[in-house]
Coordinates of C-alpha atoms and ligand atoms in Angstrom, one line a residue:
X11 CA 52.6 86.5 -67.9
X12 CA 49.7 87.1 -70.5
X13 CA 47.1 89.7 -69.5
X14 CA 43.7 88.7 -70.0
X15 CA 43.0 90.7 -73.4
X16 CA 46.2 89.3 -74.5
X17 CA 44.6 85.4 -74.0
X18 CA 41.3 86.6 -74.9
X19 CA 42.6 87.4 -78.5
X20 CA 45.3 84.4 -78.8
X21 CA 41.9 81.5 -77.7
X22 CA 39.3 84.0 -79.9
X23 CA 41.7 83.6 -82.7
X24 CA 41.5 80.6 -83.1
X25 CA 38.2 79.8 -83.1
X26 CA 35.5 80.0 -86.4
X27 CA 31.8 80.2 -86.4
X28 CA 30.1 76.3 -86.9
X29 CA 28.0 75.7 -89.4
X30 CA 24.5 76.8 -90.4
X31 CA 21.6 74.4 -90.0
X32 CA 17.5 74.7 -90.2
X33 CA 15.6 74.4 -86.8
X34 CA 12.5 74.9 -86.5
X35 CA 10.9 78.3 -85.3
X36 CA 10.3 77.3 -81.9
X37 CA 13.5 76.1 -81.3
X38 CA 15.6 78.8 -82.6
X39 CA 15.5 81.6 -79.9
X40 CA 18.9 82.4 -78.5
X41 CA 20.5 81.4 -82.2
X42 CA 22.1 83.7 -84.3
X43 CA 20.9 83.8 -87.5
X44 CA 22.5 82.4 -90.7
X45 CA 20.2 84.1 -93.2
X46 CA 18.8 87.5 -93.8
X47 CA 15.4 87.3 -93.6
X48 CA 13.5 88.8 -96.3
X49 CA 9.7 89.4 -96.5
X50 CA 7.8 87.2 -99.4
X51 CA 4.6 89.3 -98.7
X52 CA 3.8 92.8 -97.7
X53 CA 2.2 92.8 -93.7
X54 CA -0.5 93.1 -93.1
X55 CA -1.3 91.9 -96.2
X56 CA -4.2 93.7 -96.8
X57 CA -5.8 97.1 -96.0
X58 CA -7.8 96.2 -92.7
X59 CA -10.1 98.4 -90.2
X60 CA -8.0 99.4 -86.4
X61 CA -11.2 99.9 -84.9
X62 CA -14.6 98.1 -84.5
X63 CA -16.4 101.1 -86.4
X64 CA -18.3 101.6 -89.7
X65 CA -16.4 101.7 -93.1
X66 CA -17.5 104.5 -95.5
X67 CA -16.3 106.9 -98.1
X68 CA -15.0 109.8 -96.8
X69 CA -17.0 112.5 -98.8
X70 CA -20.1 110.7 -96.9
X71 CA -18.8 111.9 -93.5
X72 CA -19.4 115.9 -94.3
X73 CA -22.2 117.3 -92.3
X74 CA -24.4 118.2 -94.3
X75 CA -26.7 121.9 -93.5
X76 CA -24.9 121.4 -89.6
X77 CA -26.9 117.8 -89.8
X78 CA -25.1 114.4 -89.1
X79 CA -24.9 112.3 -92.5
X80 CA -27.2 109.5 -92.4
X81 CA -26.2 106.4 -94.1
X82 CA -27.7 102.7 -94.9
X83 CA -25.7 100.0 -93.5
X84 CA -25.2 96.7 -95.8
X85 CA -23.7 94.6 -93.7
X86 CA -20.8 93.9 -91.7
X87 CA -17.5 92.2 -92.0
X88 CA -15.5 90.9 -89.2
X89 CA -12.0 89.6 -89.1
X90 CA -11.1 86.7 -91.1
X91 CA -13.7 87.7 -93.7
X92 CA -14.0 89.0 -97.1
X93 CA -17.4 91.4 -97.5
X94 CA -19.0 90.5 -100.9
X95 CA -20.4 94.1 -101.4
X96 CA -19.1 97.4 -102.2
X97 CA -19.4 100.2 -100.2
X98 CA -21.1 102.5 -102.6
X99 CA -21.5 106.4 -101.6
X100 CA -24.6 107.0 -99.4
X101 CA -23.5 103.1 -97.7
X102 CA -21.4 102.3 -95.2
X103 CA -20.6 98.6 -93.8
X104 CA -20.2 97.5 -90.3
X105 CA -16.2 96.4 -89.7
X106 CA -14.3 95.0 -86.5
X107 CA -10.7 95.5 -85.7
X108 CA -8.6 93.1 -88.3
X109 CA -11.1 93.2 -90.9
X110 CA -10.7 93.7 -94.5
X111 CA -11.5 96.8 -95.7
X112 CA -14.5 96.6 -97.6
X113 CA -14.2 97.9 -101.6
X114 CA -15.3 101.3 -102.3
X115 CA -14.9 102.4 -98.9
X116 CA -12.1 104.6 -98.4
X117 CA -12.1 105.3 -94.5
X118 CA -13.4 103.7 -90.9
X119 CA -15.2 105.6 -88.2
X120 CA -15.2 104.4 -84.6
X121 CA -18.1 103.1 -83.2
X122 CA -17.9 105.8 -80.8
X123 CA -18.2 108.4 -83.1
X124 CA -21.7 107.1 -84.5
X125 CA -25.0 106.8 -83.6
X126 CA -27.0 103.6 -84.6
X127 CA -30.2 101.9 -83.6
X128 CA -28.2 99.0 -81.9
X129 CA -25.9 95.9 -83.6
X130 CA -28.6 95.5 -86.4
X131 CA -29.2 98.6 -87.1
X132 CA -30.0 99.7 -90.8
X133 CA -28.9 103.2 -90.7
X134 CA -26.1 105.2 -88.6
X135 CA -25.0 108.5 -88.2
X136 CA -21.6 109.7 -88.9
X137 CA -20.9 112.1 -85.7
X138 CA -17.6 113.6 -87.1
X139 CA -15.9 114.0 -90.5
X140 CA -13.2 111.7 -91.3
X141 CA -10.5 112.3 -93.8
X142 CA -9.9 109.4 -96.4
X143 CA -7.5 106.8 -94.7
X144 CA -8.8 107.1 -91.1
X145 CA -8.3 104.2 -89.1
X146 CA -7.2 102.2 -91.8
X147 CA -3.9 100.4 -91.5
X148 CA -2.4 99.8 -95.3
X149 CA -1.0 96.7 -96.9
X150 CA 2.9 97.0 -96.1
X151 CA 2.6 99.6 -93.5
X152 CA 4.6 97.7 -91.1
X153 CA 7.1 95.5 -93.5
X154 CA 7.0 95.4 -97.7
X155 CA 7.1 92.5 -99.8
X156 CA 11.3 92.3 -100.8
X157 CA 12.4 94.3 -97.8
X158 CA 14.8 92.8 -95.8
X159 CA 13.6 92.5 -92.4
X160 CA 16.2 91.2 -90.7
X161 CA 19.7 90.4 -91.3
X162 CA 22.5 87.7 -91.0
X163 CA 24.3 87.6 -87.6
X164 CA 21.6 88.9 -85.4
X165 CA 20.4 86.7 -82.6
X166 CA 17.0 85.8 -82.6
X167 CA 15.1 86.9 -79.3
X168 CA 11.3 86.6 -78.3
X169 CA 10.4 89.4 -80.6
X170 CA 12.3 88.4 -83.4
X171 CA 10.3 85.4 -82.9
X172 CA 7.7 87.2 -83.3
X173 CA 8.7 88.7 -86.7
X174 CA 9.9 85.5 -88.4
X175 CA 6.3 83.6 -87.5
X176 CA 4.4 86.7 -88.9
X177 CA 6.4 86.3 -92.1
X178 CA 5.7 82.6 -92.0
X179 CA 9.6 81.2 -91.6
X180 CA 8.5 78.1 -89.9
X181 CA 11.8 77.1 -90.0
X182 CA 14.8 79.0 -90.0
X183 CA 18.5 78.6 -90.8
X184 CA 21.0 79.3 -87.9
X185 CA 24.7 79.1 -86.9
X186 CA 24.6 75.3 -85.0
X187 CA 24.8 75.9 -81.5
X188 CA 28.3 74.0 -80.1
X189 CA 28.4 70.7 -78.1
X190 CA 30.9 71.4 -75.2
X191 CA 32.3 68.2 -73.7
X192 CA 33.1 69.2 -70.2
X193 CA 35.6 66.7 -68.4
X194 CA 36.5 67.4 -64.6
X195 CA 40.0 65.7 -63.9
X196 CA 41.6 64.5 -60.4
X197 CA 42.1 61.5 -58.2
X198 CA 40.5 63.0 -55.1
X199 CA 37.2 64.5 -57.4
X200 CA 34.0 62.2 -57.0
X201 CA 30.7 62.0 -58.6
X202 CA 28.3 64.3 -56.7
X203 CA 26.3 61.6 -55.6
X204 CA 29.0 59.6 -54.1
X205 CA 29.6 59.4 -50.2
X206 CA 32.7 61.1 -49.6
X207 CA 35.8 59.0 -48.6
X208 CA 38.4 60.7 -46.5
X209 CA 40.1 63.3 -48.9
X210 CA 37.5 63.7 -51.3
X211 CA 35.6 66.0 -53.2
X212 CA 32.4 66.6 -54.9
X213 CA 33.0 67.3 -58.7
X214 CA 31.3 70.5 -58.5
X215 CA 33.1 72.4 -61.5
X216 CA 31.6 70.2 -64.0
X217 CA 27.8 70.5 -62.7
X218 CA 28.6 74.5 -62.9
X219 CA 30.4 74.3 -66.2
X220 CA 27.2 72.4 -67.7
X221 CA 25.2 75.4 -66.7
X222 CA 27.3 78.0 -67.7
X223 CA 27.4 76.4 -71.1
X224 CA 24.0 76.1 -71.4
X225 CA 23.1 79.5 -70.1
X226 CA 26.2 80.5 -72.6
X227 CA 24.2 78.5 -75.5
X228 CA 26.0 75.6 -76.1
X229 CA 24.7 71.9 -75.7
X230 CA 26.9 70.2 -72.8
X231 CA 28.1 67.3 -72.5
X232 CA 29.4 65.7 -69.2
X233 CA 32.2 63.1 -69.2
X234 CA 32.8 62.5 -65.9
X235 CA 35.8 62.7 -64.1
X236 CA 39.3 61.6 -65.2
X237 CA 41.6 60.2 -62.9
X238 CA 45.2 61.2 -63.0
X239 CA 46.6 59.3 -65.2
X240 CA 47.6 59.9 -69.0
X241 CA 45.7 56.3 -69.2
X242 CA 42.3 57.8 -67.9
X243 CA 42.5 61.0 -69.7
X244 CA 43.0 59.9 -73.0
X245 CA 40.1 57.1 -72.3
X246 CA 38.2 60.6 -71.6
X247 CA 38.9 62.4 -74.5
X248 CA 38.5 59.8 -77.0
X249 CA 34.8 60.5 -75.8
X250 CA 34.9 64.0 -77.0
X251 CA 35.4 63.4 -80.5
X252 CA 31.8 64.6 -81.7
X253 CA 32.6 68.2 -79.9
X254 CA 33.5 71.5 -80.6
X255 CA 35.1 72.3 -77.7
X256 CA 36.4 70.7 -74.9
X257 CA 36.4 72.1 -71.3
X258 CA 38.5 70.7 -68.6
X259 CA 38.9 71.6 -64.7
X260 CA 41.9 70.8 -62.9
X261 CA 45.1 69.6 -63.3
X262 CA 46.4 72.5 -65.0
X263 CA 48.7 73.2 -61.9
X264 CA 52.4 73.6 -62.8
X265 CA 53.1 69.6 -61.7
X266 CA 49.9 67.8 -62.8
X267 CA 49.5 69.6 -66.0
X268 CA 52.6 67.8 -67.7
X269 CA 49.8 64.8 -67.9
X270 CA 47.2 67.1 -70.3
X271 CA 50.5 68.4 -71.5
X272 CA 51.7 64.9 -72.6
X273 CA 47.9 64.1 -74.2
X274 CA 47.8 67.4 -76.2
X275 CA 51.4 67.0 -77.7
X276 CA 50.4 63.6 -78.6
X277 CA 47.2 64.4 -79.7
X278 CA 47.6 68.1 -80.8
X279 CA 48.8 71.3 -80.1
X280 CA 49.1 73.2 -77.2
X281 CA 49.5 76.5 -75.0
X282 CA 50.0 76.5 -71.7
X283 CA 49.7 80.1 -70.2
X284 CA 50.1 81.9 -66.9
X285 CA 47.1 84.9 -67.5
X286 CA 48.0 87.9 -65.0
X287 CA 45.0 87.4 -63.4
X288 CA 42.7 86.1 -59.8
X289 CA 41.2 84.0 -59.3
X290 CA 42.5 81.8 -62.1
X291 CA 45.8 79.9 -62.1
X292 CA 47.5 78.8 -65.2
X293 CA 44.9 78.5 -68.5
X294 CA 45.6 75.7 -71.1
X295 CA 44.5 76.2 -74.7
X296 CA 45.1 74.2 -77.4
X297 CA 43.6 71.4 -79.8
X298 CA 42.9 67.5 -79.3
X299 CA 42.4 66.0 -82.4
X300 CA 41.9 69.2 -84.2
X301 CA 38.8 70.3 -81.2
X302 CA 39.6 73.3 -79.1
X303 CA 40.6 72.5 -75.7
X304 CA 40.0 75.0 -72.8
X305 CA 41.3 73.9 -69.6
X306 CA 40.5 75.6 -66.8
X307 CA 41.7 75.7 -63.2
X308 CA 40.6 73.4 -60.9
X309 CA 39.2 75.2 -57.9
X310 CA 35.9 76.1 -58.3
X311 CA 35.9 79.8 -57.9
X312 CA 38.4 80.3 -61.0
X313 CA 36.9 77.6 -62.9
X314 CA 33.9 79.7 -62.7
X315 CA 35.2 83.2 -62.9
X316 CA 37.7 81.5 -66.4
X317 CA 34.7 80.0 -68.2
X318 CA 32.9 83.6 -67.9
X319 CA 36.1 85.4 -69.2
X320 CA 37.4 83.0 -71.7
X321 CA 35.4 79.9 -72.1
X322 CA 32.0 82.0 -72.9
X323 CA 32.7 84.7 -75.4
X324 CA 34.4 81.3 -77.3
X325 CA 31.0 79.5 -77.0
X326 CA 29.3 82.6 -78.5
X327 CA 31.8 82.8 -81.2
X328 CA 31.3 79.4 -82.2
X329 CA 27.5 79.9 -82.2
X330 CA 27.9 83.2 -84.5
X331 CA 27.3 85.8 -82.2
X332 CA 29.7 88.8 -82.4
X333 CA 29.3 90.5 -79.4
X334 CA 31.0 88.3 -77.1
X335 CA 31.7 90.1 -73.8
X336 CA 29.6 91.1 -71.2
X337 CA 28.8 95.0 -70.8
X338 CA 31.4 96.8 -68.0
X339 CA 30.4 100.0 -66.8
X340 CA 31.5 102.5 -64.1
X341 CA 30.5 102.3 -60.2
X342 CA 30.8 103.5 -56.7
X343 CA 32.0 100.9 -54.4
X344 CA 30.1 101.1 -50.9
X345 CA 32.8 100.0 -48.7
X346 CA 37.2 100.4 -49.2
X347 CA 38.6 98.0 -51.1
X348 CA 42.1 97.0 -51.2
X349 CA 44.0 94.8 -53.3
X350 CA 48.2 94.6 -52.9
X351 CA 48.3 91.8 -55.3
X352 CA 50.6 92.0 -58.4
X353 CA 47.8 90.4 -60.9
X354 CA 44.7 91.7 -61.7
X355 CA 41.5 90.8 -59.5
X356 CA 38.3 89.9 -60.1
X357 CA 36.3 90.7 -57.2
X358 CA 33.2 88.9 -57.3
X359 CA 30.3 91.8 -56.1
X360 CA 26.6 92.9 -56.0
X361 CA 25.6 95.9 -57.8
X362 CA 22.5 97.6 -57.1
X363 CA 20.8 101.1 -58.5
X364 CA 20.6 103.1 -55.6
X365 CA 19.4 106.9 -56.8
X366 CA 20.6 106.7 -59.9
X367 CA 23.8 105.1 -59.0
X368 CA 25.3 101.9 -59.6
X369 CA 26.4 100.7 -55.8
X370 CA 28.8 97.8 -55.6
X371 CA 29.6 95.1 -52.7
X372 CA 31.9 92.7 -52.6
X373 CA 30.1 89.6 -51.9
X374 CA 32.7 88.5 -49.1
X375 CA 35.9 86.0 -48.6
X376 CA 37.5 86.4 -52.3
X377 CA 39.9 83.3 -51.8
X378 CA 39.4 81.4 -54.6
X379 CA 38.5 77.9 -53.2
X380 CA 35.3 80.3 -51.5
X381 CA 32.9 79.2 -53.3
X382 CA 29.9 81.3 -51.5
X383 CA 31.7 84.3 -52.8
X384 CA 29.7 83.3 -55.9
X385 CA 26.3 83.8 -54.5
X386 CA 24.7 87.0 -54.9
X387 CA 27.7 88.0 -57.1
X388 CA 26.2 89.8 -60.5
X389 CA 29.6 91.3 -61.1
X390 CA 33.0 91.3 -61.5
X391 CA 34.7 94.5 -60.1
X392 CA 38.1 94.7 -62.1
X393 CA 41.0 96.0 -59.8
X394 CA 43.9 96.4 -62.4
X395 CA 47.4 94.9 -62.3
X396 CA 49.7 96.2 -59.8
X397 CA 47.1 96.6 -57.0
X398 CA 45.1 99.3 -55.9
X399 CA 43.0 101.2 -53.3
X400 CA 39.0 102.2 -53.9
X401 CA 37.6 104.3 -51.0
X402 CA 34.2 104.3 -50.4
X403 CA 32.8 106.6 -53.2
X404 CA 35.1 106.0 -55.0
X405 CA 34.6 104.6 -59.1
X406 CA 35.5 101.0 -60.3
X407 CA 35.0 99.6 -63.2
X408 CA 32.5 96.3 -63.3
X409 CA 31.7 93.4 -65.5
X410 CA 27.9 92.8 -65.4
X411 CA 27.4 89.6 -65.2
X412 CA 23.4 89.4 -65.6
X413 CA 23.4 92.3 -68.8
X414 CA 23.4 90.9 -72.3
X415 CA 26.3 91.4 -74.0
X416 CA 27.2 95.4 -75.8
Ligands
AMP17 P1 44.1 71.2 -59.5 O1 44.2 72.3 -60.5 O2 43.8 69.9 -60.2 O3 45.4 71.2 -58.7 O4 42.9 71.6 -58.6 C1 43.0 72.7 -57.8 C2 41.9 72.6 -56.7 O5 40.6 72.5 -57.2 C3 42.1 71.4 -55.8 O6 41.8 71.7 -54.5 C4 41.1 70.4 -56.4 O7 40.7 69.5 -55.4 C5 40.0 71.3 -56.8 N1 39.2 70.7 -57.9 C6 39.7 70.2 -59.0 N2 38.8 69.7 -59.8 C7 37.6 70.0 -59.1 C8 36.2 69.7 -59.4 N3 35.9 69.1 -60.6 N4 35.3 70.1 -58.6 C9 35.7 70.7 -57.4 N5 36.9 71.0 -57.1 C10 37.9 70.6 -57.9
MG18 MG1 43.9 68.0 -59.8

């Protein structure tokens, strides 16, 4: 039996980042992107007041014989304008929060530090000496014209958002994000909408694949339900030519599998693996018509708990990233927990920070056909191979399933 590092590294190397494409800004949060990005202007791009004040030469703030400098006022400039005068020595020019900084001047007072005869005032009073540069931010404070801001394979977030409109990449090239065909497989599996017949089932893996996928950052695709029958799969997968994976639930037990089996050797290549692991039976990986195939166990609560170990890091390889596994960290389980199994279990749990402490539950019945044990679940606890026993207090290692990846 493979362990699950062991699988990890045999699907992972196999697969290759897609493609680079342009989207436009808005669309390009969660991508990874496929270009540094380098600023074509210093920002800001100009010398500009961070306070509504008065802008002035510095000299003109001295006190002069323990008396407040008096200076005329020639105007004002607020943001989005250019002031047509210079600020000469003796002068000083109204200025709000964005604004140019006037020529000549070489410093900005606060309003609060002056005293004026109101918002039209001719004259004002410089309460406070100011040294040359006060309250003035500089062109290329924050980011110079030819600096390279940021950098190939980082995934763009909100804020870096944020940084790529500033510097005015309205559009923005990024690793393609990957269409996942997702394909659930068995006679007994219906559509959800269906009425159930005696000895059927809702196709629930594939409605909880497609979110996984998304929430992963791959495009899914649905294709419905195959029956059993090498006729019926390969109808399905000739639908799943245009992706760059495929994910199938199901029929990867020991007997039905020989059907994929048959598909895969006709159609491509494949491994067939028993992964020391639960939940999760037997884990196919291969290629159909040169597309990576992932399938996946057919009850739900291993379909789910395989797609998060296995099918996710390869959707985030395909779409660039290069931290593809979820953050595990040390905690204290609340109650005993034992496990004689021989594989390695993944016990679905909910950790909360209790004092400074990470406290874990385990959300329930962990049979693997339980599919409840899935709510309120935002980890994994790993109990290793061989079995073990965590008393309360004790430490266990945990997969956090809500953290970004480390
Ligand atoms: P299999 O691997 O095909 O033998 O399926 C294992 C178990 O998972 C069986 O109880 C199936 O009925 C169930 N199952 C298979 N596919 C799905 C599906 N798409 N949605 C929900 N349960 C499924
Ligand atoms: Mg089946």
């Amino acid at each position: 039996m493979l362990s699950v590092e062991e699988a990890l590294s045999r699907i992972l190397a196999e697969i290759r980042p897609l493609e680079s494409v342009s989207l436009p800004l808005d669309q390009a949060l969660g991508s990874v992107l496929a270009q540094d990005i380098v600023a074509h202007e210093d920002m800001p791009p100009f010398d500009n007041s961070a306070m509504d004040g008065f802008a002035l030469l510095s000299q003109d703030s001295k006190p002069q014989a323990g008396q407040a400098p008096r200076l005329r006022v020639i105007g004002g400039v607020a943001a989005g304008y250019v002031a047509q005068t210079r600020v000469e020595a003796g002068t000083a020019m109204r200025i709000m929060t964005g604004a140019p900084v006037p020529a000549g001047a070489d410093t900005v007072i606060q309003v609060e530090l002056t005293n004026s005869d109101g918002p039209q005032s001719e004259w004002v009073e410089i309460l406070q000496e100011v040294p040359p540069g006060n309250n003035i931010r500089p062109a290329g404070e924050d980011m110079r014209s030819g600096q390279t801001i940021l950098t190939r394979g980082q995934e763009i977030g909100a804020w870096e958002i944020g940084i790529l409109a500033t510097l005015g990449y309205a559009q923005v090239q990024v690793v393609r994000r990957p269409r996942v065909a997702i394909l659930g497989t068995g006679d007994e599996v219906v559509d959800i909408d269906a009425e159930l017949q005696p000895g059927q089932i809702r196709n629930s893996n594939s409605y909880l694949l497609e979110a996984a996928v998304r929430q992963a950052g791959g495009i899914p695709q649905r294709l419905g339900v195959a029956r059993d029958t090498a006729k019926s799969l390969r109808e399905k997968f000739s639908q799943a030519v245009h992706a760059d994976l495929i994910l199938t639930s199901g029929g990867v037990s020991v007997g039905d599998f020989d059907l994929v089996k048959d598909i895969m050797h006709e159609q491509g290549a494949i491994n067939f693996w028993r992964i020391n692991m639960k939940p999760g039976k037997p884990v196919a990986f291969g290629k159909i018509s040169g597309i990576p195939l992932l399938g996946l166990p057919g009850n739900p609560v291993s379909s789910a708990v395989t797609f998060e170990l296995f099918g996710r890091p390869v959707v985030r390889k395909l779409q660039g990233h290069t931290r593809l596994q979820r953050q595990q960290i040390e905690v204290v389980v609340e109650q005993d927990i034992q496990e004689r199994a021989m594989r390695r279990h993944y016990v679905r749990a909910h950790v909360t920070q209790r004092a400074g402490k990470f406290i874990a539950r385990p959300t329930g019945n962990q049979g693997s056909n339980i599919m409840t044990s899935l709510l309120q679940a935002n980890a994994l606890l790993v109990i290793p191979e061989g079995g073990a026993t965590f008393k309360a207090g004790e430490h266990i290692q945990a997969i956090m399933l809500n953290w970004p990846e480390d």
